[in-house]
CSV table of C-alpha atoms and ligand atoms in Angstrom, one decimal:
chain,number,residue,atom,x,y,z
A,103,MET,CA,0.0,0.0,0.0
A,104,THR,CA,1.4,3.3,-0.8
A,105,ALA,CA,0.2,6.8,-0.3
A,106,SER,CA,-0.2,7.8,-4.0
A,107,ALA,CA,-2.6,4.8,-4.5
A,108,THR,CA,-5.7,7.2,-4.4
A,109,LYS,CA,-8.9,7.4,-6.8
A,110,PRO,CA,-9.6,10.9,-8.0
A,111,VAL,CA,-12.5,12.4,-5.9
A,112,GLU,CA,-15.3,13.1,-8.4
A,113,ARG,CA,-16.3,16.9,-8.0
A,114,THR,CA,-19.0,18.9,-9.1
A,115,LEU,CA,-17.5,21.9,-11.1
A,116,PRO,CA,-19.0,25.0,-12.7
A,117,THR,CA,-17.3,24.8,-16.1
A,118,ASP,CA,-15.0,23.2,-18.5
A,119,GLU,CA,-12.4,25.5,-17.6
A,120,ALA,CA,-12.6,24.5,-13.8
A,121,ARG,CA,-12.7,20.9,-14.9
A,122,GLU,CA,-9.3,21.1,-16.9
A,123,LEU,CA,-7.8,23.3,-14.0
A,124,LEU,CA,-8.7,20.6,-11.4
A,125,ALA,CA,-7.3,17.9,-13.7
A,126,LEU,CA,-3.9,20.0,-14.2
A,127,THR,CA,-4.1,20.2,-10.2
A,128,ARG,CA,-4.7,16.9,-9.7
A,129,ASP,CA,-1.5,16.0,-12.0
A,130,LEU,CA,0.8,18.6,-10.3
A,131,ALA,CA,-0.2,17.1,-6.9
A,132,GLU,CA,0.4,13.4,-7.7
A,133,ASN,CA,3.5,14.1,-9.7
A,134,GLU,CA,5.2,17.5,-8.2
A,135,VAL,CA,3.6,17.9,-4.9
A,136,ARG,CA,3.1,14.4,-3.3
A,137,PRO,CA,6.5,13.1,-3.8
A,138,GLY,CA,8.6,14.4,-1.4
A,139,ALA,CA,6.0,15.3,1.5
A,140,ALA,CA,7.9,12.7,4.0
A,141,GLU,CA,11.4,13.9,3.3
A,142,GLU,CA,10.3,17.4,3.7
A,143,GLU,CA,8.7,16.9,7.3
A,144,ALA,CA,11.8,14.6,8.1
A,145,GLU,CA,14.3,17.0,7.1
A,146,ALA,CA,12.0,20.5,7.9
A,147,GLU,CA,12.7,21.7,4.4
A,148,PHE,CA,10.7,24.5,2.9
A,149,PRO,CA,9.5,23.3,-0.6
A,150,ARG,CA,10.2,26.9,-2.3
A,151,GLU,CA,10.6,25.2,-5.6
A,152,VAL,CA,7.2,23.5,-5.4
A,153,PHE,CA,5.7,26.9,-4.9
A,154,ARG,CA,7.5,28.2,-8.2
A,155,THR,CA,5.8,25.2,-10.1
A,156,LEU,CA,2.4,26.2,-8.8
A,157,GLY,CA,3.1,30.0,-9.6
A,158,ARG,CA,4.4,28.9,-13.2
A,159,SER,CA,0.8,26.8,-13.6
A,160,GLY,CA,-0.9,29.9,-12.5
A,161,LEU,CA,-2.0,28.7,-8.9
A,162,LEU,CA,-0.8,31.3,-6.9
A,163,GLY,CA,-3.5,34.0,-7.9
A,164,LEU,CA,-6.5,32.0,-8.7
A,165,PRO,CA,-9.5,34.0,-7.1
A,166,TYR,CA,-8.1,37.3,-8.0
A,167,ASP,CA,-9.0,39.6,-11.0
A,168,GLU,CA,-7.5,38.6,-14.4
A,169,GLN,CA,-7.0,42.1,-14.8
A,170,TYR,CA,-4.2,42.2,-12.3
A,171,GLY,CA,-2.7,38.7,-13.5
A,172,GLY,CA,-5.1,36.5,-11.4
A,173,GLY,CA,-7.1,33.3,-12.4
A,174,GLY,CA,-10.6,34.9,-12.1
A,175,GLN,CA,-11.9,31.8,-10.4
A,176,PRO,CA,-14.8,31.5,-8.3
A,177,TYR,CA,-14.2,30.7,-4.6
A,178,GLU,CA,-15.7,26.9,-5.0
A,179,VAL,CA,-13.1,26.2,-7.8
A,180,TYR,CA,-10.1,27.9,-5.9
A,181,LEU,CA,-11.0,25.9,-2.8
A,182,GLN,CA,-11.1,22.5,-4.5
A,183,VAL,CA,-7.7,23.2,-5.8
A,184,ILE,CA,-6.5,23.6,-2.2
A,185,GLU,CA,-8.1,20.5,-1.1
A,186,GLU,CA,-6.2,18.5,-4.0
A,187,LEU,CA,-2.9,20.1,-3.0
A,188,ALA,CA,-3.5,19.9,0.9
A,189,ALA,CA,-4.3,15.9,0.3
A,190,ALA,CA,-0.9,15.6,-1.5
A,191,ARG,CA,1.0,17.8,1.0
A,192,LEU,CA,-0.6,20.1,3.3
A,193,THR,CA,2.4,22.4,3.7
A,194,VAL,CA,1.6,23.3,-0.1
A,195,GLY,CA,-2.2,23.4,0.2
A,196,LEU,CA,-1.7,25.5,3.4
A,197,GLY,CA,1.0,27.7,1.9
A,198,LEU,CA,-1.3,28.4,-1.1
A,199,SER,CA,-4.0,29.5,1.1
A,200,VAL,CA,-1.9,31.7,3.4
A,201,HIS,CA,-0.5,33.5,0.2
A,202,THR,CA,-4.0,34.2,-0.8
A,203,LEU,CA,-4.7,35.4,2.6
A,204,SER,CA,-1.6,37.8,2.3
A,205,CYS,CA,-3.0,39.3,-0.9
A,206,HIS,CA,-6.3,39.8,0.1
A,207,ALA,CA,-6.0,43.5,1.9
A,208,LEU,CA,-4.6,44.7,-1.4
A,209,ALA,CA,-7.0,43.2,-3.7
A,210,THR,CA,-10.0,43.9,-1.7
A,211,PHE,CA,-9.1,47.3,0.0
A,212,GLY,CA,-6.4,48.8,-2.0
A,213,SER,CA,-6.7,51.7,-4.3
A,214,ASP,CA,-6.7,51.2,-8.2
A,215,ALA,CA,-3.1,52.8,-8.3
A,216,GLN,CA,-2.0,50.4,-5.5
A,217,ARG,CA,-3.2,47.2,-7.1
A,218,GLU,CA,-1.9,48.2,-10.4
A,219,LYS,CA,1.5,48.7,-8.8
A,220,TRP,CA,1.9,45.7,-6.7
A,221,LEU,CA,-0.8,43.1,-7.3
A,222,PRO,CA,0.5,41.8,-10.5
A,223,GLU,CA,4.0,40.7,-9.0
A,224,MET,CA,2.3,39.4,-5.8
A,225,ILE,CA,0.0,37.3,-7.6
A,226,GLY,CA,2.1,36.4,-10.8
A,227,GLY,CA,3.7,33.1,-9.5
A,228,GLU,CA,7.2,34.4,-8.3
A,229,GLN,CA,6.6,35.8,-5.0
A,230,LEU,CA,5.2,34.3,-1.9
A,231,GLY,CA,3.3,36.4,1.0
A,232,ALA,CA,2.7,36.3,4.4
A,233,TYR,CA,-0.2,37.3,6.9
A,234,CYS,CA,1.1,39.2,10.2
A,235,LEU,CA,-1.3,39.6,12.7
A,236,SER,CA,-0.7,37.3,15.9
A,237,GLU,CA,2.0,38.7,18.5
A,238,PRO,CA,3.5,36.7,21.2
A,239,GLN,CA,0.9,38.4,23.8
A,240,SER,CA,-2.1,38.5,21.3
A,241,GLY,CA,-3.6,35.7,19.6
A,242,SER,CA,-7.3,35.2,19.7
A,243,ASP,CA,-7.4,38.6,21.5
A,244,ALA,CA,-5.8,39.9,17.9
A,245,GLY,CA,-7.3,43.3,18.5
A,246,ALA,CA,-4.6,43.7,21.5
A,247,LEU,CA,-1.6,43.9,19.1
A,248,LYS,CA,1.2,46.0,20.0
A,249,THR,CA,3.5,46.4,16.9
A,250,ARG,CA,3.6,50.2,16.5
A,251,ALA,CA,3.7,52.1,13.1
A,252,VAL,CA,4.7,55.9,13.7
A,253,HIS,CA,3.9,58.0,10.8
A,254,VAL,CA,6.7,60.5,10.0
A,255,GLU,CA,7.1,63.4,7.4
A,256,GLY,CA,9.8,63.1,4.8
A,257,GLY,CA,11.7,59.8,4.4
A,258,THR,CA,13.7,59.0,1.0
A,259,SER,CA,13.3,60.8,-2.3
A,260,GLN,CA,10.5,58.6,-3.2
A,261,THR,CA,8.3,58.9,-0.2
A,262,LYS,CA,8.9,62.4,0.6
A,263,SER,CA,5.3,63.5,-0.7
A,264,VAL,CA,3.4,61.2,1.6
A,265,GLY,CA,5.8,60.4,4.3
A,266,GLU,CA,6.5,57.0,6.0
A,267,TYR,CA,5.8,54.7,8.7
A,268,VAL,CA,8.6,53.6,11.3
A,269,VAL,CA,7.3,50.1,12.5
A,270,ASN,CA,8.8,48.4,15.8
A,271,GLY,CA,7.4,45.2,17.1
A,272,THR,CA,7.4,41.4,16.9
A,273,LYS,CA,4.8,39.4,15.2
A,274,ALA,CA,4.5,35.8,16.3
A,275,TRP,CA,3.6,32.3,14.5
A,276,ILE,CA,3.7,33.8,11.1
A,277,THR,CA,3.6,31.0,8.3
A,278,HIS,CA,6.2,31.9,5.9
A,279,GLY,CA,8.1,34.1,8.4
A,280,GLY,CA,11.7,34.7,7.1
A,281,VAL,CA,10.9,33.2,3.6
A,282,ALA,CA,8.1,35.3,2.3
A,283,ASP,CA,8.7,38.1,-0.4
A,284,PHE,CA,6.2,40.5,1.4
A,285,TYR,CA,4.3,40.8,4.7
A,286,SER,CA,0.6,41.9,5.0
A,287,THR,CA,1.2,43.6,8.4
A,288,MET,CA,-1.4,44.7,10.9
A,289,VAL,CA,0.0,47.6,13.2
A,290,ARG,CA,-1.0,49.8,15.8
A,291,THR,CA,-1.5,53.5,14.3
A,292,SER,CA,-3.5,54.8,17.6
A,293,ASP,CA,-4.4,53.7,21.0
A,294,ASP,CA,-7.9,53.4,20.1
A,295,GLY,CA,-8.2,49.5,20.8
A,296,ALA,CA,-9.2,47.6,17.5
A,297,ARG,CA,-10.1,50.9,15.9
A,298,GLY,CA,-6.5,51.8,16.1
A,299,ILE,CA,-5.0,49.3,13.7
A,300,SER,CA,-4.0,49.9,10.3
A,301,VAL,CA,-2.6,47.4,7.7
A,302,LEU,CA,1.0,48.0,5.9
A,303,LEU,CA,2.1,46.0,2.9
A,304,VAL,CA,5.9,45.8,3.8
A,305,PRO,CA,8.4,44.2,1.2
A,306,ALA,CA,10.7,41.4,3.2
A,307,THR,CA,13.7,43.5,2.1
A,308,THR,CA,12.8,46.5,4.0
A,309,PRO,CA,15.9,47.2,6.2
A,310,GLY,CA,15.0,46.5,9.8
A,311,VAL,CA,12.5,43.6,9.0
A,312,SER,CA,13.9,40.0,9.8
A,313,GLY,CA,12.6,36.4,10.6
A,314,ALA,CA,13.6,34.4,13.4
A,315,ALA,CA,14.5,30.8,13.6
A,316,PRO,CA,11.4,28.7,12.9
A,317,GLU,CA,9.2,27.3,15.6
A,318,ARG,CA,9.9,23.5,16.4
A,319,LYS,CA,6.7,22.2,15.7
A,320,MET,CA,4.6,19.0,16.3
A,321,GLY,CA,4.0,18.7,12.3
A,322,MET,CA,4.1,20.7,9.2
A,323,LYS,CA,7.8,21.2,9.7
A,324,GLY,CA,8.6,22.0,6.2
A,325,SER,CA,6.3,25.1,6.5
A,326,PRO,CA,8.4,27.6,8.3
A,327,THR,CA,6.3,29.2,11.2
A,328,ALA,CA,8.5,32.2,12.7
A,329,GLN,CA,8.5,35.4,14.4
A,330,VAL,CA,9.0,38.5,12.4
A,331,HIS,CA,10.8,41.3,14.0
A,332,PHE,CA,10.3,45.0,13.0
A,333,ASP,CA,12.9,47.2,14.3
A,334,GLU,CA,12.9,50.7,12.9
A,335,ALA,CA,11.7,49.4,9.6
A,336,HIS,CA,10.5,52.4,7.4
A,337,VAL,CA,7.7,51.7,5.3
A,338,PRO,CA,6.7,54.2,2.7
A,339,ALA,CA,3.2,55.6,3.6
A,340,GLU,CA,2.0,54.8,0.0
A,341,ARG,CA,1.9,51.4,1.4
A,342,LEU,CA,-0.9,51.8,3.9
A,343,ILE,CA,-3.7,49.7,2.5
A,344,GLY,CA,-7.0,51.3,3.4
A,345,GLU,CA,-7.3,54.2,5.8
A,346,GLU,CA,-5.6,54.4,9.2
A,347,GLY,CA,-7.7,52.7,11.7
A,348,GLN,CA,-9.6,50.4,9.1
A,349,GLY,CA,-6.9,47.5,9.7
A,350,PHE,CA,-8.8,45.3,12.1
A,351,GLY,CA,-11.9,45.1,9.9
A,352,ILE,CA,-9.6,44.4,6.8
A,353,ALA,CA,-7.7,41.7,8.8
A,354,MET,CA,-11.1,40.1,9.8
A,355,ALA,CA,-12.3,40.1,6.2
A,356,ALA,CA,-9.4,38.4,5.0
A,357,LEU,CA,-9.7,35.6,7.6
A,358,ASP,CA,-13.2,35.1,6.5
A,359,SER,CA,-12.1,34.1,3.2
A,360,GLY,CA,-9.1,32.4,4.5
A,361,ARG,CA,-11.1,30.2,6.9
A,362,LEU,CA,-12.5,28.6,3.8
A,363,GLY,CA,-9.2,27.8,2.8
A,364,ILE,CA,-8.2,26.3,6.3
A,365,ALA,CA,-11.4,24.1,5.8
A,366,ALA,CA,-10.5,23.0,2.3
A,367,CYS,CA,-7.1,22.2,3.7
A,368,ALA,CA,-8.8,19.8,6.4
A,369,VAL,CA,-11.0,17.9,3.9
A,370,GLY,CA,-7.8,17.4,1.8
A,371,VAL,CA,-6.2,15.8,4.7
A,372,ALA,CA,-9.0,13.9,6.0
A,373,GLN,CA,-9.5,12.7,2.3
A,374,ALA,CA,-6.0,11.4,2.1
A,375,ALA,CA,-6.2,9.5,5.3
A,376,LEU,CA,-9.6,8.0,4.4
A,377,ASP,CA,-8.0,6.7,0.9
A,378,TYR,CA,-4.8,5.4,2.8
A,379,ALA,CA,-7.0,3.6,5.5
A,380,VAL,CA,-9.2,1.9,3.0
A,381,GLY,CA,-6.5,0.8,1.0
A,382,TYR,CA,-4.9,-0.6,3.9
A,383,ALA,CA,-8.1,-2.2,5.2
A,384,LYS,CA,-8.6,-4.0,2.0
A,385,GLU,CA,-5.0,-5.7,2.0
A,386,ARG,CA,-4.4,-6.5,5.5
A,387,GLU,CA,-5.8,-9.9,6.9
A,388,GLN,CA,-6.6,-11.2,10.4
A,389,PHE,CA,-8.2,-14.0,11.3
A,390,GLY,CA,-8.2,-15.3,7.7
A,391,ARG,CA,-9.8,-12.2,6.1
A,392,ALA,CA,-9.2,-8.8,5.1
A,393,ILE,CA,-10.0,-6.3,8.2
A,394,ALA,CA,-12.2,-4.2,6.0
A,395,ASP,CA,-14.6,-7.4,6.1
A,396,PHE,CA,-15.1,-6.8,9.8
A,397,GLN,CA,-18.2,-4.8,10.4
A,398,GLY,CA,-16.5,-2.9,13.4
A,399,LEU,CA,-13.9,-1.6,11.2
A,400,SER,CA,-16.1,-1.0,8.1
A,401,PHE,CA,-18.5,0.9,10.1
A,402,MET,CA,-15.5,3.1,11.0
A,403,LEU,CA,-14.6,3.8,7.5
A,404,ALA,CA,-18.3,4.7,6.8
A,405,ASP,CA,-18.3,7.3,9.3
A,406,MET,CA,-14.8,8.6,8.3
A,407,ALA,CA,-16.2,8.9,4.7
A,408,THR,CA,-19.5,10.4,5.9
A,409,ALA,CA,-17.3,13.1,7.7
A,410,VAL,CA,-15.2,13.9,4.7
A,411,GLU,CA,-18.3,14.5,2.3
A,412,ALA,CA,-20.1,16.4,4.7
A,413,GLY,CA,-17.2,18.8,5.5
A,414,ARG,CA,-16.7,19.2,1.4
A,415,ALA,CA,-20.1,20.2,1.1
A,416,LEU,CA,-20.2,22.5,4.2
A,417,TYR,CA,-17.3,24.5,2.8
A,418,LEU,CA,-18.6,24.2,-0.7
A,419,ALA,CA,-21.9,25.8,0.3
A,420,ALA,CA,-19.9,28.7,2.3
A,421,ALA,CA,-17.9,29.2,-1.0
A,422,ARG,CA,-20.8,29.5,-3.2
A,423,ARG,CA,-22.5,32.1,-0.9
A,424,ARG,CA,-19.3,34.1,-1.3
A,425,ASP,CA,-19.4,33.6,-5.1
A,426,ALA,CA,-22.9,34.8,-5.2
A,427,GLY,CA,-22.0,38.1,-3.3
A,428,LEU,CA,-24.0,36.7,-0.2
A,429,ALA,CA,-22.7,37.4,3.3
A,430,PHE,CA,-20.5,34.2,4.3
A,431,GLY,CA,-18.5,35.1,7.6
A,432,LYS,CA,-20.9,32.9,9.8
A,433,GLU,CA,-21.0,29.8,7.1
A,434,ALA,CA,-17.0,30.1,6.6
A,435,ALA,CA,-16.8,29.8,10.7
A,436,MET,CA,-19.0,26.7,10.7
A,437,ALA,CA,-16.9,25.4,7.7
A,438,LYS,CA,-13.8,25.9,9.4
A,439,LEU,CA,-15.0,24.6,12.7
A,440,PHE,CA,-16.7,21.3,11.4
A,441,CYS,CA,-14.2,20.4,8.8
A,442,THR,CA,-11.1,20.7,11.1
A,443,ASP,CA,-12.7,18.8,14.0
A,444,ALA,CA,-13.9,16.2,11.2
A,445,ALA,CA,-10.2,16.0,10.1
A,446,MET,CA,-9.0,15.6,13.5
A,447,ARG,CA,-11.3,12.4,14.1
A,448,VAL,CA,-10.8,11.1,10.5
A,449,THR,CA,-7.1,11.0,10.9
A,450,THR,CA,-7.1,9.7,14.1
A,451,ASP,CA,-9.4,7.1,13.1
A,452,ALA,CA,-7.0,6.2,10.1
A,453,VAL,CA,-4.3,5.4,12.5
A,454,GLN,CA,-6.8,3.1,14.3
A,455,VAL,CA,-7.6,1.5,11.1
A,456,LEU,CA,-3.7,0.7,10.8
A,457,GLY,CA,-3.2,-0.6,14.3
A,458,GLY,CA,0.3,-0.5,15.4
A,459,TYR,CA,1.4,0.1,11.7
A,460,GLY,CA,-0.4,3.4,12.0
A,461,TYR,CA,1.6,4.5,14.8
A,462,THR,CA,5.0,4.4,12.8
A,463,GLN,CA,6.4,6.7,10.4
A,464,ASP,CA,6.2,3.8,7.9
A,465,HIS,CA,2.9,4.9,6.8
A,466,PRO,CA,1.6,8.7,6.3
A,467,VAL,CA,-1.4,8.5,8.7
A,468,GLU,CA,0.9,9.6,12.1
A,469,ARG,CA,1.8,12.6,10.0
A,470,TYR,CA,-1.8,13.3,8.8
A,471,MET,CA,-2.9,13.0,12.5
A,472,ARG,CA,-0.4,15.7,13.5
A,473,GLU,CA,-1.1,18.1,10.7
A,474,ALA,CA,-4.7,18.1,11.4
A,475,LYS,CA,-4.2,19.1,14.8
A,476,VAL,CA,-2.9,22.6,13.8
A,477,LEU,CA,-5.9,23.2,11.5
A,478,GLN,CA,-8.3,23.3,14.6
A,479,ILE,CA,-5.8,26.2,15.9
A,480,VAL,CA,-4.6,28.4,13.1
A,481,GLU,CA,-6.7,31.5,11.7
A,482,GLY,CA,-9.1,31.5,14.8
A,483,THR,CA,-9.0,28.4,17.1
A,484,ASN,CA,-12.2,26.5,17.2
A,485,GLN,CA,-13.3,28.1,20.2
A,486,ILE,CA,-13.1,31.3,18.6
A,487,GLN,CA,-15.2,29.8,15.4
A,488,ARG,CA,-17.7,29.1,18.1
A,489,LEU,CA,-17.8,32.3,19.3
A,490,VAL,CA,-18.1,34.0,15.8
A,491,ILE,CA,-21.0,31.7,15.1
A,492,GLY,CA,-22.7,32.4,18.4
A,493,ARG,CA,-22.5,36.1,18.4
A,494,THR,CA,-24.3,36.0,14.6
A,495,LEU,CA,-27.1,33.9,16.4
A,496,THR,CA,-27.6,36.0,19.2
A,497,ARG,CA,-26.9,39.4,17.9
B,567,LIG,C1,1.5,26.4,12.7
B,567,LIG,C2,0.9,27.8,12.9
B,567,LIG,C3,0.8,28.6,12.0
B,567,LIG,C4,0.3,30.2,12.3
B,567,LIG,N1,0.3,31.0,11.2
B,567,LIG,C5,-0.1,32.4,11.4
B,567,LIG,C6,0.1,33.2,10.5
B,567,LIG,O1,0.5,33.2,9.3
B,567,LIG,N2,-0.3,34.6,10.6
B,567,LIG,C7,-1.0,34.8,11.9
B,567,LIG,O2,-1.2,36.0,12.2
B,567,LIG,N3,-1.0,33.9,13.0
B,567,LIG,C8,-0.7,32.8,12.6
B,567,LIG,N4,-0.7,31.5,13.7
B,567,LIG,C9,-1.1,32.0,14.7
B,567,LIG,C10,-2.6,31.4,15.3
B,567,LIG,O3,-3.7,32.3,14.4
B,567,LIG,C11,-2.9,31.4,16.7
B,567,LIG,O4,-2.0,30.3,17.3
B,567,LIG,C12,-4.4,31.3,17.4
B,567,LIG,O5,-5.1,32.5,16.6
B,567,LIG,C13,-4.5,31.3,18.8
B,567,LIG,O6,-3.7,31.9,19.6
B,567,LIG,P1,-2.9,31.6,20.6
B,567,LIG,O7,-1.8,30.7,20.1
B,567,LIG,O8,-2.0,33.0,21.2
B,567,LIG,O9,-3.8,31.0,21.8
B,567,LIG,P2,-4.4,31.9,22.9
B,567,LIG,O10,-5.3,33.0,22.2
B,567,LIG,O11,-3.5,32.3,24.0
B,567,LIG,O12,-5.6,30.7,23.0
B,567,LIG,C14,-5.2,29.7,24.0
B,567,LIG,C15,-6.3,29.0,24.3
B,567,LIG,O13,-7.6,29.7,24.9
B,567,LIG,C16,-8.6,29.8,23.9
B,567,LIG,N5,-9.3,31.0,24.0
B,567,LIG,C17,-8.7,32.0,24.1
B,567,LIG,N6,-9.8,33.2,23.8
B,567,LIG,C18,-10.9,32.4,24.2
B,567,LIG,C19,-12.4,32.9,24.4
B,567,LIG,N7,-12.7,34.2,24.3
B,567,LIG,N8,-13.2,32.1,24.6
B,567,LIG,C20,-12.7,30.5,24.5
B,567,LIG,N9,-11.6,30.2,24.3
B,567,LIG,C21,-10.7,31.0,24.2
B,567,LIG,C22,-8.1,29.3,22.7
B,567,LIG,O14,-9.2,28.8,22.0
B,567,LIG,C23,-7.0,28.4,22.9
B,567,LIG,O15,-7.4,27.0,23.1
B,567,LIG,C24,-0.3,30.3,13.4
B,567,LIG,C25,-0.3,29.5,14.4
B,567,LIG,C26,0.4,28.2,14.2
B,567,LIG,C27,0.4,26.9,15.3
C-alpha cells in the first residue's frame, strides 16, 4: 500500500475551464507535490521550488482579478484546488491558502493605483506572501496587538511626498516568516483599541525586517512558522492599505475567506487519510480475512467517509454564498470548525485502522494526524469559531 494509490475525487465543477484546472492540479499534486512530502517533514525543509512550479502553472493568484494577472476563478473552484494540494502535501495547500490570504487586503481594499503597482507581482507566481496578525501576547485577542507604526514626514526621495511609517514590534507564528517576499502586516497606529489598527504591505527586503528561527512544531515541519521582527523598519506611507484605523476590519474580512481555505485543507488531509485507511483495510488480513470485512472496521470507514463528504459540502456551500455575493462569515466559521474537527477525528481513526503500523512513520497516517491538529488552531481556534457563530446567532 502506498500513499499515492488514491482514486480522484469526483467533483461537481461549474465550467469546463474549472474541470481542466482541477485535472491540471491533480496531475501536479500527484507528480510534483505528493512525492517528497515525507522527506520534507523529516528534514524540515521548505519546498520553495514547489511553489515556483505552482506559480508557473498560474495557481498562486486563482481567485483574483484577471485584470491584475489573477485566475478569475470562483471560490468554489479555488478551494477545490487547495483541497487537492493539501491532500498531497498540507504544507503546500496551506501555503497557497496563506499566500492568497496575504494578498487579500491589497486586492480588496487597496486603491486602483496600489493594485496596479503591486498586485501583479504578488499574484504572478514568483512571489510568496505572509499574513502578520498574531503577536506573542495577542493571539485570539488579535485586537490587542502592539506592533507600533509611527507616521513621520519626509523619508527617502521616493516617499517624501507622503511620508513613511516607522515600524517596531514582533509578530508571532507567521507562516512563511523569514521566507516570504512580502508581509501583509497589521500594525497599531493609535491607542484606540481595535480601531487603532492599520494595514501595511511591507516588502521583506525592508531594512529592519527579519525572520527569527522557525518554531519547532509537532507537524508541518516543512512550513516555516516564525516570529518576524520589525526594528525601526521604514515603510513608505503609500503602502498603507485602506485608511488608518480600518486595519482590524480588513484583517477580519481576510480571515473570513482564509478560513474557507483552512476548511478545504482539512478536507484534503482527511480525504488522504481515508483513502490510505481504505486501501490498507482491503489488504491487511487478520483471522483469515481482510480487516475491511469486519463490520466494526467498515463502520469506522463509513463514518470517516461521511465526515469527509459532509465537510466538503459545507465548505462548498459557504464558498458558493461568497461567489454569489452573499454574507458568508458565519458559514465560513462553521466550515472551518466542522471540517477541522472532522479532520482530527478522521485522521485519528485512520491511525486506528492501521493498528500498530499506523503509529509508525512507515505510513503517512501519523503525519496526517499531527497535521490535522494545527488546523483546529490556525486562523482562529475552534473556540473562536464558535464565538463567531454564536455572536451571529444572538446579536
Ligand atoms: C503552525 C501555525 C501557523 C500560524 N500561522 C499564522 C500566520 O500566518 N499569521 C498569523 O497572524 N498567525 C498565525 N498563527 C497563529 C494562530 O492564529 C494563533 O495561534 C491562534 O489564533 C491562537 O492564538 P494563541 O496561540 O495566542 O492562543 P490563545 O489566544 O492564547 O488561546 C489559548 C487557548 O485559549 C482559548 N481561548 C482564547 N480566547 C478564548 C475565548 N474568548 N473563548 C474561549 N476560548 C478562548 C483558545 O481557543 C485556545 O484554546 C499560526 C499558528 C500556528 C500554530
